[in-house]
Short mmCIF file of C-alpha atoms in Angstrom, two decimals:
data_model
loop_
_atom_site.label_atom_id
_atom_site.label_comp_id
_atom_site.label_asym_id
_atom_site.label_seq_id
_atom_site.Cartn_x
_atom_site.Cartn_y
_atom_site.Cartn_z
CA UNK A 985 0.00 0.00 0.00
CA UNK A 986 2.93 2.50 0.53
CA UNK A 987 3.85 1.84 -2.85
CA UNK A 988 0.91 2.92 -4.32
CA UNK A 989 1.11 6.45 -1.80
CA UNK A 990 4.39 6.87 -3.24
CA UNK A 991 3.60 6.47 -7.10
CA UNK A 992 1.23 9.49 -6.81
CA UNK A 993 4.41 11.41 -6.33
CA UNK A 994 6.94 9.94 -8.61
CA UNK A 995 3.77 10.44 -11.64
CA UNK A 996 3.82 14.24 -10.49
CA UNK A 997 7.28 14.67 -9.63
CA UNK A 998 7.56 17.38 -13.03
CA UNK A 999 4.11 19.39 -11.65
CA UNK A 1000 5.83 19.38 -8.26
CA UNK A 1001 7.87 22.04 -9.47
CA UNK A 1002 5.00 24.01 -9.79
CA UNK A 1003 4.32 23.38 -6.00
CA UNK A 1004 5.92 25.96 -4.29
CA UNK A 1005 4.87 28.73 -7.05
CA UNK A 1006 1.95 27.66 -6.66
CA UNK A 1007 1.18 28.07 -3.21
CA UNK A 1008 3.89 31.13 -3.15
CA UNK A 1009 1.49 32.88 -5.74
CA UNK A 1010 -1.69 32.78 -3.41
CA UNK A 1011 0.76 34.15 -0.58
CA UNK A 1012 1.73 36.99 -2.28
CA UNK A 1013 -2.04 37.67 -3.19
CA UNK A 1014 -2.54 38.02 0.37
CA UNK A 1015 -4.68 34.90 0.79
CA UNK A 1016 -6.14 34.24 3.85
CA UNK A 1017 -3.85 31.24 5.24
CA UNK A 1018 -6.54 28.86 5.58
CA UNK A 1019 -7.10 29.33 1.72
CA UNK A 1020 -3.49 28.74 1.49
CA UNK A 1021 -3.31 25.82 3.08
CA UNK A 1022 -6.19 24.19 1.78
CA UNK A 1023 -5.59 25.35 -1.97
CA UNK A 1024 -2.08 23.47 -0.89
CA UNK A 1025 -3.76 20.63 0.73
CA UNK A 1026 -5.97 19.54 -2.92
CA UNK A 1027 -2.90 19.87 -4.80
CA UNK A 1028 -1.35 16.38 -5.12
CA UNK A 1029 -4.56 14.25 -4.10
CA UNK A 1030 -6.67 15.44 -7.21
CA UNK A 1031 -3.76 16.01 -9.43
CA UNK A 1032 -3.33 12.05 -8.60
CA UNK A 1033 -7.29 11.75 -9.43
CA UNK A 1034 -6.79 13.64 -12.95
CA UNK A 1035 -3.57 11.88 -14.23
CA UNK A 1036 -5.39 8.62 -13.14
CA UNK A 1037 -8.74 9.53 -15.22
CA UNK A 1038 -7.01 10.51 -18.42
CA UNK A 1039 -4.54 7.59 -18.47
CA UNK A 1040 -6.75 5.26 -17.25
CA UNK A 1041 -4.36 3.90 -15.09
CA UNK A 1042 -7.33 1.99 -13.06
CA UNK A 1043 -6.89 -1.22 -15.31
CA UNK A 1044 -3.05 -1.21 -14.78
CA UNK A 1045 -3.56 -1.19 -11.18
CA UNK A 1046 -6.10 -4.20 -10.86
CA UNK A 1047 -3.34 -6.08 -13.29
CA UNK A 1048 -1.27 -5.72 -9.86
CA UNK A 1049 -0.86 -7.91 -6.73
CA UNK A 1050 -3.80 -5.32 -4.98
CA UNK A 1051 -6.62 -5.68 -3.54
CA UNK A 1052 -9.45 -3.12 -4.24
CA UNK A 1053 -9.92 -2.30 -0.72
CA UNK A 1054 -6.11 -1.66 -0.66
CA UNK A 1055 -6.07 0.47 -3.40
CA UNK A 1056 -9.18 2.73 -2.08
CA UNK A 1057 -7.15 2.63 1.24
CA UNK A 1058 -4.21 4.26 -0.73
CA UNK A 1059 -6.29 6.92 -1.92
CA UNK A 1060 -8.02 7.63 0.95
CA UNK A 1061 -4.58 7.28 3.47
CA UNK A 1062 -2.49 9.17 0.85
CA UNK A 1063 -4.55 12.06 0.92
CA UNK A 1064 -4.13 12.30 4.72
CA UNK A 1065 -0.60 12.04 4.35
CA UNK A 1066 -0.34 14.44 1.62
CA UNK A 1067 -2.33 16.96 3.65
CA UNK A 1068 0.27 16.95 6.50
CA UNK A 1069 2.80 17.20 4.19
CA UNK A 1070 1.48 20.35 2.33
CA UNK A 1071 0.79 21.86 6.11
CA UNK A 1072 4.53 21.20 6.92
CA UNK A 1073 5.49 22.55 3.79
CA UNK A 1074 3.36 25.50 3.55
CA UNK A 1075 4.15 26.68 6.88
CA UNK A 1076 7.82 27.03 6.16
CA UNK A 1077 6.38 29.14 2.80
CA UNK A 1078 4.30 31.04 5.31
CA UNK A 1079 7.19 31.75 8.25
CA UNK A 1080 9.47 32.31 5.72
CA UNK A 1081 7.57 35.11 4.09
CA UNK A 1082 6.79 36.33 8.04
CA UNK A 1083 3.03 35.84 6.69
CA UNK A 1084 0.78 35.00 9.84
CA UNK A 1085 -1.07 32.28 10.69
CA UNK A 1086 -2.45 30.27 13.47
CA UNK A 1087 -3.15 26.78 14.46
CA UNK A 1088 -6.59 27.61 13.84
CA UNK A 1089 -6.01 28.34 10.23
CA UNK A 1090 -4.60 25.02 10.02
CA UNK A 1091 -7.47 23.16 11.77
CA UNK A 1092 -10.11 24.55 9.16
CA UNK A 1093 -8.27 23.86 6.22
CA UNK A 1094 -7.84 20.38 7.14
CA UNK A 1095 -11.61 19.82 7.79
CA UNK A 1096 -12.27 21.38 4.85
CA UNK A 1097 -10.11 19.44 2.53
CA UNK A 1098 -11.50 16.23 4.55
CA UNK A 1099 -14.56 17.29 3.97
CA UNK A 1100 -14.47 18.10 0.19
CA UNK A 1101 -12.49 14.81 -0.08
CA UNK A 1102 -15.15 12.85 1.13
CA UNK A 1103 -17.91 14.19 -1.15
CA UNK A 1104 -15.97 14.20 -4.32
CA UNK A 1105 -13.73 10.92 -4.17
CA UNK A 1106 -16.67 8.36 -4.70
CA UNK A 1107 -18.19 10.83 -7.80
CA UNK A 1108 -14.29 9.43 -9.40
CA UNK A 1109 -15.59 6.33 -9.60
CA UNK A 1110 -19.49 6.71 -10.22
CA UNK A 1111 -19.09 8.45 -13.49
CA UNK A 1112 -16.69 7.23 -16.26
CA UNK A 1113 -13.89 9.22 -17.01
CA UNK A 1114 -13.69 11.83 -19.01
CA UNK A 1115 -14.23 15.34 -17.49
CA UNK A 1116 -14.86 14.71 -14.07
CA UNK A 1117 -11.56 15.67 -12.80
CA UNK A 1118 -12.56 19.05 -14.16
CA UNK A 1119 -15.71 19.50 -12.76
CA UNK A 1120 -14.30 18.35 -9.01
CA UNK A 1121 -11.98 21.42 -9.61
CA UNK A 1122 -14.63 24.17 -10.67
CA UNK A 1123 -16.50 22.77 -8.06
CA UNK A 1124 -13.79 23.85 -5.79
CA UNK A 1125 -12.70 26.70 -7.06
CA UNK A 1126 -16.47 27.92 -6.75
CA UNK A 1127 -16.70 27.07 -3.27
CA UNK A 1128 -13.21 28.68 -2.48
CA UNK A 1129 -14.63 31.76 -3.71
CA UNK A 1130 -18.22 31.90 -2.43
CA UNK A 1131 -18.40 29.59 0.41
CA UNK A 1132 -17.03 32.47 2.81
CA UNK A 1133 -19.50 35.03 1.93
CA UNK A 1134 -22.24 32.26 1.93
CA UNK A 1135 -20.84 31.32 5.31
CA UNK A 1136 -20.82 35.17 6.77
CA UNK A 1137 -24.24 35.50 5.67
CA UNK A 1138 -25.85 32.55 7.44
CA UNK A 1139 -23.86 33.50 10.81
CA UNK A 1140 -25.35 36.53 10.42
CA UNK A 1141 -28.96 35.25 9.76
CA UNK A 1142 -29.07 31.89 11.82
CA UNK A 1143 -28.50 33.50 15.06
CA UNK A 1144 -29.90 30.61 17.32
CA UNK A 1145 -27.30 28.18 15.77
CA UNK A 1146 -24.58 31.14 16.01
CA UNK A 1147 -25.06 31.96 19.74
CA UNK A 1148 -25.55 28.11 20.10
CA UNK A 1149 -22.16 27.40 18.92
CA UNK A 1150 -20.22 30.48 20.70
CA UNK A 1151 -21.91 29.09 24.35
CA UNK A 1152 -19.62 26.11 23.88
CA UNK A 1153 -16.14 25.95 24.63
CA UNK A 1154 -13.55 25.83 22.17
CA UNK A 1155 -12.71 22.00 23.22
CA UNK A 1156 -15.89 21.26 22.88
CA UNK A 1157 -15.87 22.46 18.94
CA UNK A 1158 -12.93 21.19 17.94
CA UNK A 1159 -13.63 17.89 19.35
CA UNK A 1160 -17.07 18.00 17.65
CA UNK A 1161 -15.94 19.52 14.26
CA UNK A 1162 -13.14 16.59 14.44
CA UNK A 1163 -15.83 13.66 14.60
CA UNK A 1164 -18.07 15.12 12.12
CA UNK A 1165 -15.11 15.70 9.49
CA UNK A 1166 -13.69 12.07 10.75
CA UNK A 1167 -17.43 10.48 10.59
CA UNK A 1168 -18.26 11.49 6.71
CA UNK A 1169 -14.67 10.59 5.63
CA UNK A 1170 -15.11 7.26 7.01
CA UNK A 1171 -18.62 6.82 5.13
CA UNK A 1172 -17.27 8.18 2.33
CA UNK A 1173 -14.03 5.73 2.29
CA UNK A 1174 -16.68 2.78 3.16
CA UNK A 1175 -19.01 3.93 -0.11
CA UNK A 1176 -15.87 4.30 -2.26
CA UNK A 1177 -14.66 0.79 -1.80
CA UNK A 1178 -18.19 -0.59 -2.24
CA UNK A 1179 -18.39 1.10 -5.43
CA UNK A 1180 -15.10 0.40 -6.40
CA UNK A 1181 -15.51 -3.65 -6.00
CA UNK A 1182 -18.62 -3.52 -8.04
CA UNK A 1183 -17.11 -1.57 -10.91
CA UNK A 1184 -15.69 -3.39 -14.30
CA UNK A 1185 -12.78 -2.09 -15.93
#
């Protein structure tokens, strides 16, 4: 299973280049770093998804000594690892440009990347390939640029839920934003693999 991590980065070891541009460019925009780090986050996992759709490389990897389960595990453990590793990485790019950011920052872009990973991994392997890839990234891309003001607006307007949420303690939100984000990648990883063992390539 490691193996398979690992060949997600040795396929995009020439767009890895383009890493640390990358996330330098939305730094020098003056992103907010949770937008940073979650724009950082998607990078490899979906990249992974995109090569994989347009080379088909789903047949080559049930040729291998895999299970399916394993390889859904890969995908699903990989991004996890690739997520710490883009934190790691984009808080050097962030100290070294003396850009601040907090643990905070950190905490929502990780439950936001779980959280989009969860709802767009099984839609890889419900519709054939072709321009999904595509679509997943619109989708984010959209979402990266409305979902704040969408969010502002129903704090603003959903005031029971708002003052619901700042009575609790901060432990008490982390710990419950950290099951819920855990909970629907879980499902999601369980529906994946279902789908996965039922599909013909």
């Amino acid at each position: 299973m490691f193996n398979l991590i690992r060949r997600d980065v040795i396929l995009q070891k020439r767009q890895l280049w383009i890493y640390l541009p990358f996330i330098s460019f939305f730094i020098i925009m003056d992103s907010h770093p949770a937008l940073i780090f979650l724009v950082a986050s998607v990078f490899i996992p979906f990249n992974s998804f995109a090569y994989d759709e347009k080379a088909q490389t789903n047949i080559l990897l049930n040729s291998l000594p895999y299970t399916r389960k394993e390889i859904i595990a890969s995908r699903y453990i990989g991004a996890i690892v690739y997520m710490i590793l883009a934190i790691v990485v984009t808080s050097l790019a962030l100290f070294v440009s003396n850009t601040l950011f907090s643990a905070t920052d950190i905490a929502i872009a990780s439950g936001l990347f779980l959280l989009f990973a969860a709802f767009t991994f099984p839609l890889f392997y419900i519709f054939k390939p072709g321009y999904i890839s595509y679509v997943v990234l619109i989708t984010f891309l959209l979402l990266a640029g409305i979902g704040p003001p969408i969010f502002i607006f129903l704090a603003e307007n959903l005031t029971a839920i708002t003052d619901f949420i700042s009575s609790l303690s901060f432990p008490v939100i982390y710990t419950g934003a950290t099951v819920i984000v855990l909970f629907f990648y879980a499902v999601s990883w369980g529906i994946t693999t279902v789908i996965y063992q039922r599909k013909a390539f």
